[in-house]
mmCIF file of C-alpha atoms and ligand atoms in Angstrom:
data_model
loop_
_atom_site.group_PDB
_atom_site.id
_atom_site.type_symbol
_atom_site.label_atom_id
_atom_site.label_comp_id
_atom_site.label_asym_id
_atom_site.label_seq_id
_atom_site.Cartn_x
_atom_site.Cartn_y
_atom_site.Cartn_z
ATOM 1 C CA MET A 1 -19.051 3.151 -23.943
ATOM 2 C CA TYR A 2 -19.826 4.548 -20.412
ATOM 3 C CA ALA A 3 -19.178 2.416 -17.289
ATOM 4 C CA GLN A 4 -19.983 3.640 -14.015
ATOM 5 C CA VAL A 5 -21.139 2.147 -10.978
ATOM 6 C CA VAL A 6 -24.354 2.841 -8.884
ATOM 7 C CA GLU A 7 -23.375 4.221 -5.636
ATOM 8 C CA GLY A 8 -23.297 1.364 -2.984
ATOM 9 C CA SER A 9 -24.391 -1.369 -5.502
ATOM 10 C CA GLY A 10 -21.034 -3.089 -5.137
ATOM 11 C CA LYS A 11 -20.501 -4.713 -8.455
ATOM 12 C CA GLY A 12 -23.185 -3.278 -10.321
ATOM 13 C CA VAL A 13 -22.469 -0.854 -13.163
ATOM 14 C CA LYS A 14 -24.552 2.296 -14.401
ATOM 15 C CA SER A 15 -24.957 2.477 -18.028
ATOM 16 C CA ALA A 16 -24.854 5.872 -19.917
ATOM 17 C CA LYS A 17 -28.796 6.156 -20.186
ATOM 18 C CA ASP A 18 -28.814 6.042 -16.180
ATOM 19 C CA MET A 19 -26.226 8.757 -15.877
ATOM 20 C CA SER A 20 -26.989 12.161 -15.223
ATOM 21 C CA PRO A 21 -25.502 15.051 -17.494
ATOM 22 C CA GLU A 22 -22.767 15.696 -14.786
ATOM 23 C CA GLU A 23 -22.000 12.012 -14.393
ATOM 24 C CA LEU A 24 -21.957 11.669 -18.151
ATOM 25 C CA ASP A 25 -19.487 14.544 -18.480
ATOM 26 C CA PHE A 26 -17.195 13.096 -15.738
ATOM 27 C CA GLN A 27 -17.204 9.540 -17.205
ATOM 28 C CA SER A 28 -16.152 10.849 -20.625
ATOM 29 C CA LYS A 29 -13.244 12.607 -19.015
ATOM 30 C CA ILE A 30 -12.328 9.288 -17.137
ATOM 31 C CA ASP A 31 -12.640 7.423 -20.335
ATOM 32 C CA ALA A 32 -10.499 10.013 -22.220
ATOM 33 C CA GLY A 33 -7.707 9.423 -19.730
ATOM 34 C CA GLN A 34 -8.086 12.809 -18.213
ATOM 35 C CA LYS A 35 -7.083 13.421 -14.561
ATOM 36 C CA ILE A 36 -9.692 14.647 -12.193
ATOM 37 C CA GLU A 37 -8.544 17.497 -9.850
ATOM 38 C CA PRO A 38 -9.786 18.365 -6.414
ATOM 39 C CA LYS A 39 -12.117 21.165 -7.272
ATOM 40 C CA GLU A 40 -13.810 19.587 -10.047
ATOM 41 C CA TRP A 41 -17.044 17.788 -9.807
ATOM 42 C CA MET A 42 -16.965 14.114 -8.906
ATOM 43 C CA PRO A 43 -19.733 11.460 -8.141
ATOM 44 C CA GLU A 44 -19.818 11.118 -4.217
ATOM 45 C CA GLY A 45 -19.188 7.304 -4.671
ATOM 46 C CA TYR A 46 -15.909 8.212 -6.582
ATOM 47 C CA ARG A 47 -14.847 10.517 -3.815
ATOM 48 C CA LYS A 48 -15.595 8.212 -1.076
ATOM 49 C CA THR A 49 -13.697 5.269 -2.621
ATOM 50 C CA LEU A 50 -10.830 7.354 -3.094
ATOM 51 C CA ILE A 51 -10.868 8.373 0.398
ATOM 52 C CA ARG A 52 -11.100 4.879 1.620
ATOM 53 C CA GLN A 53 -8.379 3.608 -0.658
ATOM 54 C CA ILE A 54 -5.699 6.493 -0.449
ATOM 55 C CA SER A 55 -6.166 6.719 3.350
ATOM 56 C CA GLN A 56 -5.744 2.872 3.878
ATOM 57 C CA HIS A 57 -2.873 3.271 1.650
ATOM 58 C CA ALA A 58 -1.460 5.872 3.810
ATOM 59 C CA HIS A 59 -2.112 3.941 7.119
ATOM 60 C CA SER A 60 -0.126 0.828 5.502
ATOM 61 C CA GLU A 61 2.861 2.997 5.105
ATOM 62 C CA VAL A 62 2.892 4.179 8.421
ATOM 63 C CA VAL A 63 1.965 0.828 10.147
ATOM 64 C CA GLY A 64 4.664 -0.924 7.763
ATOM 65 C CA GLN A 65 7.340 1.012 9.635
ATOM 66 C CA LEU A 66 6.686 -0.997 12.653
ATOM 67 C CA PRO A 67 7.899 -4.466 11.662
ATOM 68 C CA GLU A 68 11.181 -2.926 9.962
ATOM 69 C CA GLY A 69 11.695 -0.424 12.720
ATOM 70 C CA ASN A 70 12.000 -3.457 15.029
ATOM 71 C CA TRP A 71 15.561 -4.289 13.341
ATOM 72 C CA ILE A 72 16.991 -0.736 13.276
ATOM 73 C CA THR A 73 18.822 -1.338 16.481
ATOM 74 C CA ARG A 74 19.894 -4.833 15.458
ATOM 75 C CA ALA A 75 20.944 -4.322 11.921
ATOM 76 C CA PRO A 76 24.147 -6.487 11.455
ATOM 77 C CA THR A 77 26.408 -3.527 10.341
ATOM 78 C CA LEU A 78 26.401 0.167 10.520
ATOM 79 C CA GLU A 79 25.834 0.488 6.531
ATOM 80 C CA ARG A 80 22.895 -1.810 6.862
ATOM 81 C CA LYS A 81 21.444 0.220 9.645
ATOM 82 C CA ALA A 82 21.820 3.486 7.944
ATOM 83 C CA ILE A 83 20.136 2.060 4.889
ATOM 84 C CA LEU A 84 17.158 0.722 6.843
ATOM 85 C CA LEU A 85 16.759 3.912 8.871
ATOM 86 C CA ALA A 86 16.538 5.784 5.531
ATOM 87 C CA LYS A 87 14.052 3.293 4.313
ATOM 88 C CA VAL A 88 11.720 3.560 7.331
ATOM 89 C CA GLN A 89 12.008 7.354 6.975
ATOM 90 C CA ASP A 90 10.845 7.127 3.501
ATOM 91 C CA GLU A 91 7.662 5.278 4.437
ATOM 92 C CA ALA A 92 6.799 7.842 6.825
ATOM 93 C CA GLY A 93 7.299 10.415 3.998
ATOM 94 C CA HIS A 94 4.977 8.129 1.825
ATOM 95 C CA GLY A 95 2.310 8.306 4.313
ATOM 96 C CA LEU A 96 2.425 12.011 4.612
ATOM 97 C CA TYR A 97 1.854 12.349 0.629
ATOM 98 C CA LEU A 98 -0.660 9.874 0.808
ATOM 99 C CA TYR A 99 -2.665 11.646 3.853
ATOM 100 C CA SER A 100 -2.079 15.057 2.002
ATOM 101 C CA ALA A 101 -3.689 13.580 -1.330
ATOM 102 C CA ALA A 102 -6.809 12.275 0.845
ATOM 103 C CA GLU A 103 -7.208 15.468 2.536
ATOM 104 C CA THR A 104 -7.999 17.299 -0.948
ATOM 105 C CA LEU A 105 -11.022 15.139 -1.049
ATOM 106 C CA GLY A 106 -12.393 16.753 2.145
ATOM 107 C CA ILE A 107 -11.416 14.587 4.922
ATOM 108 C CA SER A 108 -9.284 15.777 7.803
ATOM 109 C CA ARG A 109 -5.845 14.048 8.776
ATOM 110 C CA ASP A 110 -7.238 13.658 12.390
ATOM 111 C CA GLU A 111 -10.527 12.005 11.025
ATOM 112 C CA MET A 112 -8.324 9.648 9.082
ATOM 113 C CA TYR A 113 -6.120 8.885 12.197
ATOM 114 C CA ASP A 114 -9.483 8.079 14.441
ATOM 115 C CA GLN A 115 -10.569 5.772 11.745
ATOM 116 C CA LEU A 116 -7.190 3.897 11.941
ATOM 117 C CA HIS A 117 -7.370 3.936 15.644
ATOM 118 C CA SER A 118 -10.863 2.724 15.944
ATOM 119 C CA GLY A 119 -10.458 -0.166 13.656
ATOM 120 C CA LYS A 120 -12.907 1.466 11.211
ATOM 121 C CA ALA A 121 -9.978 1.756 8.512
ATOM 122 C CA LYS A 122 -8.012 -1.167 7.341
ATOM 123 C CA TYR A 123 -4.226 -1.071 6.460
ATOM 124 C CA SER A 124 -2.367 -3.643 4.536
ATOM 125 C CA SER A 125 -2.542 -7.331 5.957
ATOM 126 C CA ILE A 126 1.042 -8.014 5.322
ATOM 127 C CA PHE A 127 1.989 -5.662 8.315
ATOM 128 C CA ASN A 128 0.368 -8.049 10.821
ATOM 129 C CA TYR A 129 2.996 -10.712 10.336
ATOM 130 C CA PRO A 130 6.166 -10.590 12.674
ATOM 131 C CA THR A 131 9.686 -10.121 11.625
ATOM 132 C CA LEU A 132 11.630 -12.703 13.440
ATOM 133 C CA ASN A 133 15.231 -12.261 12.148
ATOM 134 C CA TRP A 134 17.362 -10.489 10.018
ATOM 135 C CA ALA A 135 16.635 -12.402 6.793
ATOM 136 C CA ASP A 136 12.920 -11.170 7.304
ATOM 137 C CA ILE A 137 14.205 -7.770 6.650
ATOM 138 C CA GLY A 138 15.297 -8.793 3.331
ATOM 139 C CA ALA A 139 12.338 -10.931 2.484
ATOM 140 C CA VAL A 140 10.167 -7.787 3.445
ATOM 141 C CA GLY A 141 12.208 -5.671 1.138
ATOM 142 C CA TRP A 142 12.270 -7.906 -1.723
ATOM 143 C CA LEU A 143 8.637 -9.579 -1.613
ATOM 144 C CA VAL A 144 6.710 -7.035 0.328
ATOM 145 C CA ASP A 145 7.994 -3.878 -1.514
ATOM 146 C CA GLY A 146 8.134 -5.937 -4.544
ATOM 147 C CA ALA A 147 4.592 -6.377 -4.361
ATOM 148 C CA ALA A 148 3.656 -3.157 -3.195
ATOM 149 C CA ILE A 149 5.438 -1.583 -6.248
ATOM 150 C CA MET A 150 3.614 -3.905 -8.833
ATOM 151 C CA ASN A 151 0.321 -2.416 -7.599
ATOM 152 C CA GLN A 152 1.894 1.317 -7.339
ATOM 153 C CA VAL A 153 3.588 1.465 -10.621
ATOM 154 C CA ALA A 154 0.153 0.952 -12.213
ATOM 155 C CA LEU A 155 -1.484 3.425 -9.672
ATOM 156 C CA GLN A 156 0.748 6.123 -11.024
ATOM 157 C CA ARG A 157 -1.964 6.295 -13.903
ATOM 158 C CA THR A 158 -4.804 6.360 -11.479
ATOM 159 C CA SER A 159 -7.472 9.009 -12.686
ATOM 160 C CA TYR A 160 -7.063 11.402 -9.596
ATOM 161 C CA GLY A 161 -4.525 13.784 -10.168
ATOM 162 C CA PRO A 162 -3.073 14.231 -6.408
ATOM 163 C CA TYR A 163 -3.179 10.554 -5.991
ATOM 164 C CA SER A 164 -1.396 9.726 -9.335
ATOM 165 C CA ARG A 165 1.360 12.533 -8.503
ATOM 166 C CA ALA A 166 1.956 11.001 -5.067
ATOM 167 C CA MET A 167 2.460 7.436 -6.454
ATOM 168 C CA ILE A 168 5.035 8.962 -9.189
ATOM 169 C CA ARG A 169 7.413 10.217 -6.180
ATOM 170 C CA ILE A 170 6.659 7.005 -4.170
ATOM 171 C CA CYS A 171 7.665 4.552 -6.733
ATOM 172 C CA LYS A 172 11.021 6.090 -7.269
ATOM 173 C CA GLU A 173 11.615 5.376 -3.522
ATOM 174 C CA GLU A 174 10.027 1.892 -3.496
ATOM 175 C CA SER A 175 12.248 0.467 -6.363
ATOM 176 C CA PHE A 176 15.388 1.343 -4.075
ATOM 177 C CA HIS A 177 13.554 -0.353 -1.234
ATOM 178 C CA GLN A 178 12.850 -3.670 -3.341
ATOM 179 C CA ARG A 179 16.594 -3.594 -4.292
ATOM 180 C CA GLN A 180 17.815 -3.260 -0.964
ATOM 181 C CA GLY A 181 15.621 -6.222 0.177
ATOM 182 C CA PHE A 182 16.975 -8.196 -2.780
ATOM 183 C CA ASP A 183 20.616 -7.288 -1.803
ATOM 184 C CA ILE A 184 20.310 -8.622 1.723
ATOM 185 C CA MET A 185 18.861 -11.699 0.416
ATOM 186 C CA MET A 186 21.730 -12.178 -2.013
ATOM 187 C CA LYS A 187 24.398 -11.686 0.736
ATOM 188 C CA MET A 188 22.386 -14.158 2.990
ATOM 189 C CA CYS A 189 22.115 -16.707 0.222
ATOM 190 C CA ARG A 190 25.784 -16.325 -0.650
ATOM 191 C CA GLY A 191 26.609 -16.815 2.925
ATOM 192 C CA THR A 192 26.930 -19.894 5.426
ATOM 193 C CA ASP A 193 24.434 -22.737 5.072
ATOM 194 C CA ALA A 194 22.854 -21.467 8.138
ATOM 195 C CA GLN A 195 22.407 -17.999 6.503
ATOM 196 C CA LYS A 196 20.994 -19.520 3.371
ATOM 197 C CA ALA A 197 18.608 -21.505 5.391
ATOM 198 C CA MET A 198 17.509 -18.368 7.290
ATOM 199 C CA ALA A 199 16.953 -16.760 3.905
ATOM 200 C CA GLN A 200 14.694 -19.859 2.707
ATOM 201 C CA ASP A 201 12.832 -19.669 6.120
ATOM 202 C CA ALA A 202 11.795 -16.060 5.586
ATOM 203 C CA MET A 203 10.827 -16.777 1.984
ATOM 204 C CA ASN A 204 8.626 -19.630 3.309
ATOM 205 C CA ARG A 205 6.924 -17.385 5.722
ATOM 206 C CA PHE A 206 6.419 -14.100 3.549
ATOM 207 C CA TRP A 207 5.581 -15.764 0.178
ATOM 208 C CA TRP A 208 1.834 -16.432 1.143
ATOM 209 C CA PRO A 209 1.120 -13.230 2.954
ATOM 210 C CA ALA A 210 2.919 -11.322 -0.025
ATOM 211 C CA LEU A 211 0.341 -12.947 -2.577
ATOM 212 C CA MET A 212 -2.586 -11.822 0.007
ATOM 213 C CA MET A 213 -1.360 -8.009 -0.456
ATOM 214 C CA PHE A 214 -3.038 -7.728 -3.787
ATOM 215 C CA GLY A 215 -6.317 -8.451 -2.052
ATOM 216 C CA PRO A 216 -8.823 -11.132 -2.413
ATOM 217 C CA SER A 217 -9.572 -13.145 -5.847
ATOM 218 C CA ASP A 218 -11.414 -11.119 -8.485
ATOM 219 C CA LYS A 219 -14.524 -13.011 -7.839
ATOM 220 C CA ASP A 220 -14.581 -11.946 -4.226
ATOM 221 C CA SER A 221 -13.390 -8.282 -4.762
ATOM 222 C CA VAL A 222 -16.196 -6.031 -3.872
ATOM 223 C CA HIS A 223 -14.734 -2.911 -5.058
ATOM 224 C CA SER A 224 -12.759 -3.701 -8.333
ATOM 225 C CA ALA A 225 -15.669 -3.521 -10.926
ATOM 226 C CA GLU A 226 -16.575 0.441 -9.871
ATOM 227 C CA SER A 227 -12.775 1.240 -9.182
ATOM 228 C CA MET A 228 -11.956 0.061 -12.542
ATOM 229 C CA ALA A 229 -14.802 1.857 -14.272
ATOM 230 C CA TRP A 230 -13.535 4.793 -12.466
ATOM 231 C CA LYS A 231 -9.897 3.997 -13.365
ATOM 232 C CA ILE A 232 -9.121 4.313 -9.637
ATOM 233 C CA LYS A 233 -7.573 0.975 -10.081
ATOM 234 C CA ILE A 234 -5.882 -0.074 -13.231
ATOM 235 C CA ASN A 235 -5.759 -3.512 -12.853
ATOM 236 C CA THR A 236 -7.649 -6.409 -11.260
ATOM 237 C CA ASN A 237 -6.250 -8.078 -7.883
ATOM 238 C CA ASP A 238 -5.612 -11.164 -9.806
ATOM 239 C CA GLU A 239 -3.749 -9.565 -12.773
ATOM 240 C CA LEU A 240 -1.392 -7.880 -10.508
ATOM 241 C CA ARG A 241 -0.859 -10.995 -8.396
ATOM 242 C CA GLN A 242 -0.115 -13.085 -11.438
ATOM 243 C CA LYS A 243 2.567 -10.179 -12.682
ATOM 244 C CA PHE A 244 4.216 -10.480 -9.084
ATOM 245 C CA VAL A 245 4.434 -14.321 -9.482
ATOM 246 C CA ASP A 246 5.998 -14.012 -12.930
ATOM 247 C CA GLN A 247 8.372 -11.580 -11.975
ATOM 248 C CA THR A 248 9.559 -13.226 -8.423
ATOM 249 C CA VAL A 249 10.269 -16.808 -9.766
ATOM 250 C CA PRO A 250 13.053 -15.998 -11.863
ATOM 251 C CA GLN A 251 14.477 -13.943 -9.100
ATOM 252 C CA ALA A 252 14.042 -16.691 -6.488
ATOM 253 C CA GLU A 253 15.973 -18.981 -9.073
ATOM 254 C CA TYR A 254 18.789 -16.684 -9.152
ATOM 255 C CA LEU A 255 19.023 -16.464 -5.527
ATOM 256 C CA GLY A 256 18.819 -20.348 -5.248
ATOM 257 C CA LEU A 257 15.854 -20.068 -3.306
ATOM 258 C CA THR A 258 12.612 -22.595 -3.777
ATOM 259 C CA ILE A 259 9.043 -21.173 -3.762
ATOM 260 C CA PRO A 260 7.155 -23.086 -1.319
ATOM 261 C CA ASP A 261 4.474 -24.108 -3.767
ATOM 262 C CA GLU A 262 4.319 -27.637 -4.926
ATOM 263 C CA ASN A 263 1.781 -26.615 -7.886
ATOM 264 C CA LEU A 264 3.998 -23.732 -9.414
ATOM 265 C CA SER A 265 4.787 -24.512 -12.859
ATOM 266 C CA TRP A 266 5.112 -22.648 -16.145
ATOM 267 C CA ASN A 267 2.037 -22.440 -18.278
ATOM 268 C CA GLU A 268 3.003 -21.913 -21.956
ATOM 269 C CA GLU A 269 -0.381 -21.207 -23.195
ATOM 270 C CA LYS A 270 -1.120 -18.434 -20.870
ATOM 271 C CA GLY A 271 2.491 -17.245 -20.765
ATOM 272 C CA GLY A 272 2.734 -17.300 -17.219
ATOM 273 C CA TYR A 273 3.217 -19.366 -14.116
ATOM 274 C CA ASP A 274 0.305 -21.361 -12.635
ATOM 275 C CA PHE A 275 0.358 -21.189 -8.841
ATOM 276 C CA THR A 276 -1.653 -21.914 -5.697
ATOM 277 C CA ASP A 277 -3.705 -19.271 -4.082
ATOM 278 C CA PRO A 278 -2.996 -18.208 -0.647
ATOM 279 C CA ASP A 279 -5.170 -19.176 2.231
ATOM 280 C CA TRP A 280 -8.097 -16.984 1.923
ATOM 281 C CA ASP A 281 -9.527 -17.989 5.371
ATOM 282 C CA GLU A 282 -6.452 -16.863 6.928
ATOM 283 C CA PHE A 283 -6.527 -13.507 4.780
ATOM 284 C CA PHE A 284 -10.058 -12.700 5.862
ATOM 285 C CA GLN A 285 -8.962 -13.421 9.466
ATOM 286 C CA VAL A 286 -6.074 -11.128 9.258
ATOM 287 C CA ILE A 287 -8.020 -8.085 7.694
ATOM 288 C CA SER A 288 -10.595 -8.502 10.470
ATOM 289 C CA GLY A 289 -8.175 -7.853 12.876
ATOM 290 C CA ASN A 290 -7.184 -11.469 14.143
ATOM 291 C CA GLY A 291 -3.800 -11.826 12.553
ATOM 292 C CA PRO A 292 -0.618 -12.487 14.719
ATOM 293 C CA CYS A 293 0.405 -8.926 15.274
ATOM 294 C CA ASN A 294 -2.804 -6.788 14.764
ATOM 295 C CA ALA A 295 -3.264 -6.104 18.271
ATOM 296 C CA GLU A 296 0.345 -5.245 18.816
ATOM 297 C CA ARG A 297 0.295 -3.019 15.802
ATOM 298 C CA MET A 298 -2.650 -0.906 16.790
ATOM 299 C CA ARG A 299 -1.397 -0.754 20.565
ATOM 300 C CA ALA A 300 1.865 0.870 18.955
ATOM 301 C CA ARG A 301 -0.001 3.411 16.785
ATOM 302 C CA THR A 302 -2.330 4.312 19.570
ATOM 303 C CA GLU A 303 0.397 4.895 22.208
ATOM 304 C CA ALA A 304 2.395 6.776 19.597
ATOM 305 C CA TRP A 305 -0.814 9.025 19.034
ATOM 306 C CA ASP A 306 -1.256 9.678 22.804
ATOM 307 C CA GLN A 307 2.397 10.221 23.719
ATOM 308 C CA GLY A 308 2.499 12.727 20.662
ATOM 309 C CA ALA A 309 -0.602 14.729 22.142
ATOM 310 C CA TRP A 310 1.631 17.265 23.970
ATOM 311 C CA PHE A 311 3.566 18.247 20.768
ATOM 312 C CA ARG A 312 0.452 18.557 18.738
ATOM 313 C CA ASP A 313 -0.986 20.780 21.572
ATOM 314 C CA GLY A 314 2.282 22.908 21.466
ATOM 315 C CA LEU A 315 2.038 23.322 17.637
ATOM 316 C CA SER A 316 -1.685 24.531 17.930
ATOM 317 C CA ALA A 317 -0.899 26.817 20.651
ATOM 318 C CA TYR A 318 1.743 28.172 18.732
ATOM 319 C CA ALA A 319 -0.119 28.625 15.588
ATOM 320 C CA GLU A 320 -2.883 30.285 17.366
ATOM 321 C CA LYS A 321 -0.662 32.734 19.178
ATOM 322 C CA HIS A 322 0.995 33.769 16.004
ATOM 323 C CA ALA A 323 -2.329 33.636 13.793
ATOM 324 C CA GLY A 324 -2.362 37.198 13.215
ATOM 325 C CA ASP A 325 1.225 37.661 12.239
ATOM 326 C CA ASN A 326 1.217 37.005 8.555
ATOM 327 C CA ALA A 327 -1.895 39.260 8.176
ATOM 328 C CA ASN A 328 -0.601 42.067 9.808
ATOM 329 C CA GLN A 329 2.888 41.753 8.012
ATOM 330 C CA GLY A 330 0.986 41.712 4.969
ATOM 331 C CA VAL A 331 -0.738 45.147 5.984
ATOM 332 C CA LYS A 332 2.639 46.330 6.707
ATOM 333 C CA ASP A 333 4.267 45.461 3.264
ATOM 334 C CA VAL A 334 1.408 47.093 1.284
HETATM 335 N N1 3HC B 1 -4.984 -5.990 3.338
HETATM 336 C C1 3HC B 1 -5.921 -5.364 4.087
HETATM 337 N N2 3HC B 1 -7.231 -5.405 3.634
HETATM 338 C C2 3HC B 1 -7.418 -5.700 2.349
HETATM 339 C C3 3HC B 1 -6.293 -6.274 1.444
HETATM 340 C C4 3HC B 1 -5.100 -6.326 2.111
HETATM 341 N N3 3HC B 1 -4.030 -6.754 1.353
HETATM 342 N N4 3HC B 1 -6.933 -6.425 0.287
HETATM 343 C C5 3HC B 1 -7.863 -5.995 0.162
HETATM 344 N N5 3HC B 1 -8.470 -5.645 1.310
HETATM 345 C C6 3HC B 1 -9.772 -5.253 1.743
HETATM 346 C C7 3HC B 1 -10.377 -4.106 0.978
HETATM 347 O O1 3HC B 1 -9.697 -2.803 1.664
HETATM 348 C C8 3HC B 1 -11.872 -4.184 1.122
HETATM 349 O O2 3HC B 1 -12.122 -3.857 2.493
HETATM 350 P P1 3HC B 1 -13.026 -2.424 2.830
HETATM 351 O O3 3HC B 1 -14.249 -2.459 1.941
HETATM 352 O O4 3HC B 1 -13.368 -2.545 4.052
HETATM 353 O O5 3HC B 1 -11.963 -1.178 2.572
HETATM 354 C C9 3HC B 1 -11.896 -5.448 1.125
HETATM 355 O O6 3HC B 1 -10.616 -6.206 1.521
HETATM 356 C C10 3HC B 1 -12.336 -5.902 -0.323
HETATM 357 O O7 3HC B 1 -11.298 -6.025 -1.386
HETATM 358 P P2 3HC B 1 -11.149 -5.243 -2.577
HETATM 359 O O8 3HC B 1 -10.486 -6.069 -3.550
HETATM 360 O O9 3HC B 1 -12.791 -5.036 -3.074
HETATM 361 O O10 3HC B 1 -10.854 -4.012 -2.185
HETATM 362 P P3 3HC B 1 -9.894 -2.960 -3.329
HETATM 363 O O11 3HC B 1 -10.582 -2.457 -4.601
HETATM 364 O O12 3HC B 1 -9.920 -1.648 -2.409
HETATM 365 O O13 3HC B 1 -8.445 -3.566 -3.513
HETATM 366 C C11 3HC B 1 -6.359 -3.172 -2.952
HETATM 367 C C12 3HC B 1 -7.620 -3.708 -2.560
HETATM 368 C C13 3HC B 1 -5.766 -3.686 -4.168
HETATM 369 C C14 3HC B 1 -5.315 -3.313 -1.762
HETATM 370 C C15 3HC B 1 -6.565 -1.579 -3.250
HETATM 371 O O14 3HC B 1 -6.941 -1.020 -2.162
HETATM 372 C C16 3HC B 1 -5.173 -1.006 -3.693
HETATM 373 O O15 3HC B 1 -4.715 -0.916 -4.845
HETATM 374 N N6 3HC B 1 -4.844 0.179 -2.540
HETATM 375 C C17 3HC B 1 -3.773 0.918 -2.777
HETATM 376 C C18 3HC B 1 -2.342 -0.014 -2.505
HETATM 377 C C19 3HC B 1 -2.180 -0.073 -1.087
HETATM 378 O O16 3HC B 1 -2.884 0.105 -0.154
HETATM 379 N N7 3HC B 1 -0.976 -0.859 -0.544
HETATM 380 C C20 3HC B 1 -0.914 -1.190 0.528
HETATM 381 C C21 3HC B 1 0.527 -2.052 0.273
HETATM 382 S S1 3HC B 1 1.770 -1.674 1.420
HETATM 383 C C22 3HC B 1 2.501 -0.508 0.867
HETATM 384 O O17 3HC B 1 2.016 0.173 -0.116
HETATM 385 C C23 3HC B 1 3.643 -0.052 1.855
HETATM 386 C C24 3HC B 1 5.111 -0.277 1.214
HETATM 387 O O18 3HC B 1 6.028 0.609 1.860
HETATM 388 C C25 3HC B 1 5.411 -1.750 1.388
#
């Protein structure tokens, strides 16, 4: 059965009889699990949705460096500093793979940066919360990277080839990130009472924002229906949130930490935990630019962009000066 969304129709789905021959051919490739590659025909809505999601994902990786970068100079040991530095560098690399994947859809990197800096493009809500102490770096690695991986493992099977291949590389590194966060939490939970209390406090503050990372509940998700019909998304927001809770509860128990949710309980019938939804009003405030650190994050990104102008100009001038070199070299070689 074909299921494709009418462009701009939000949750509506186009049936096979309303599709053009090109659309039918495209949908049958998707349904057969084939990857779509950059030069193939694709519906305009598919291209736009991918640009939106991949670029927002790239922005999340780049903005996500800020809360952790904040602790590089204050890491408690040289080893922790080296590990955190490597992790933050990985995030920059993830951003670059993802920007490259989005560029194959016909948008330039400058346009994407412009969309971020002007507030048109979103980035993950989670990075608008502050990292107040070292335990927060553990909680970010364990919960935030843990939530990110839950989504990203599924995205390895996304229908667009360049995005899928970028996710395969990213997932390898993200699982190391999650482990390093858990390792920090383990050290703190086995430390002094004060250290354990810091770990619990970090968990209390990051639990709800981590649940929000999966997006609004399915009933309020604008894009899920079309993205799932096109296999851009493999799971719904609520499915992934449930998986994350089910995976994280035993880890919290192992650490001896309490999840700050009085309603958390095992539901035998569904084979998963029941849990309280995060505060959706807070979520919509944060994604509308009104979270605790939105202004600070945007200021840091736009300042970095402005301060890097001389470097970009230098690269462009160099490229222009040497533009003919390769062609001339080619002629000589022939
Ligand atoms: N933060 C910010 N905005 C969010 C959001 C979140 N946690 N969840 C949803 N939204 C936005 C959507 O972008 C959309 O707004 P838009 O129309 O202006 O783009 C709106 O809320 C409605 O939500 P939908 O459920 O309809 O949106 P999607 O179908 O796009 O689902 C998503 C949201 C699950 C986040 C999906 O976009 C996705 O899977 N994206 C790829 C993964 C990603 O971006 N991860 C970022 C996490 S951080 C990370 O990976 C870095 C790592 O180093 C920790």
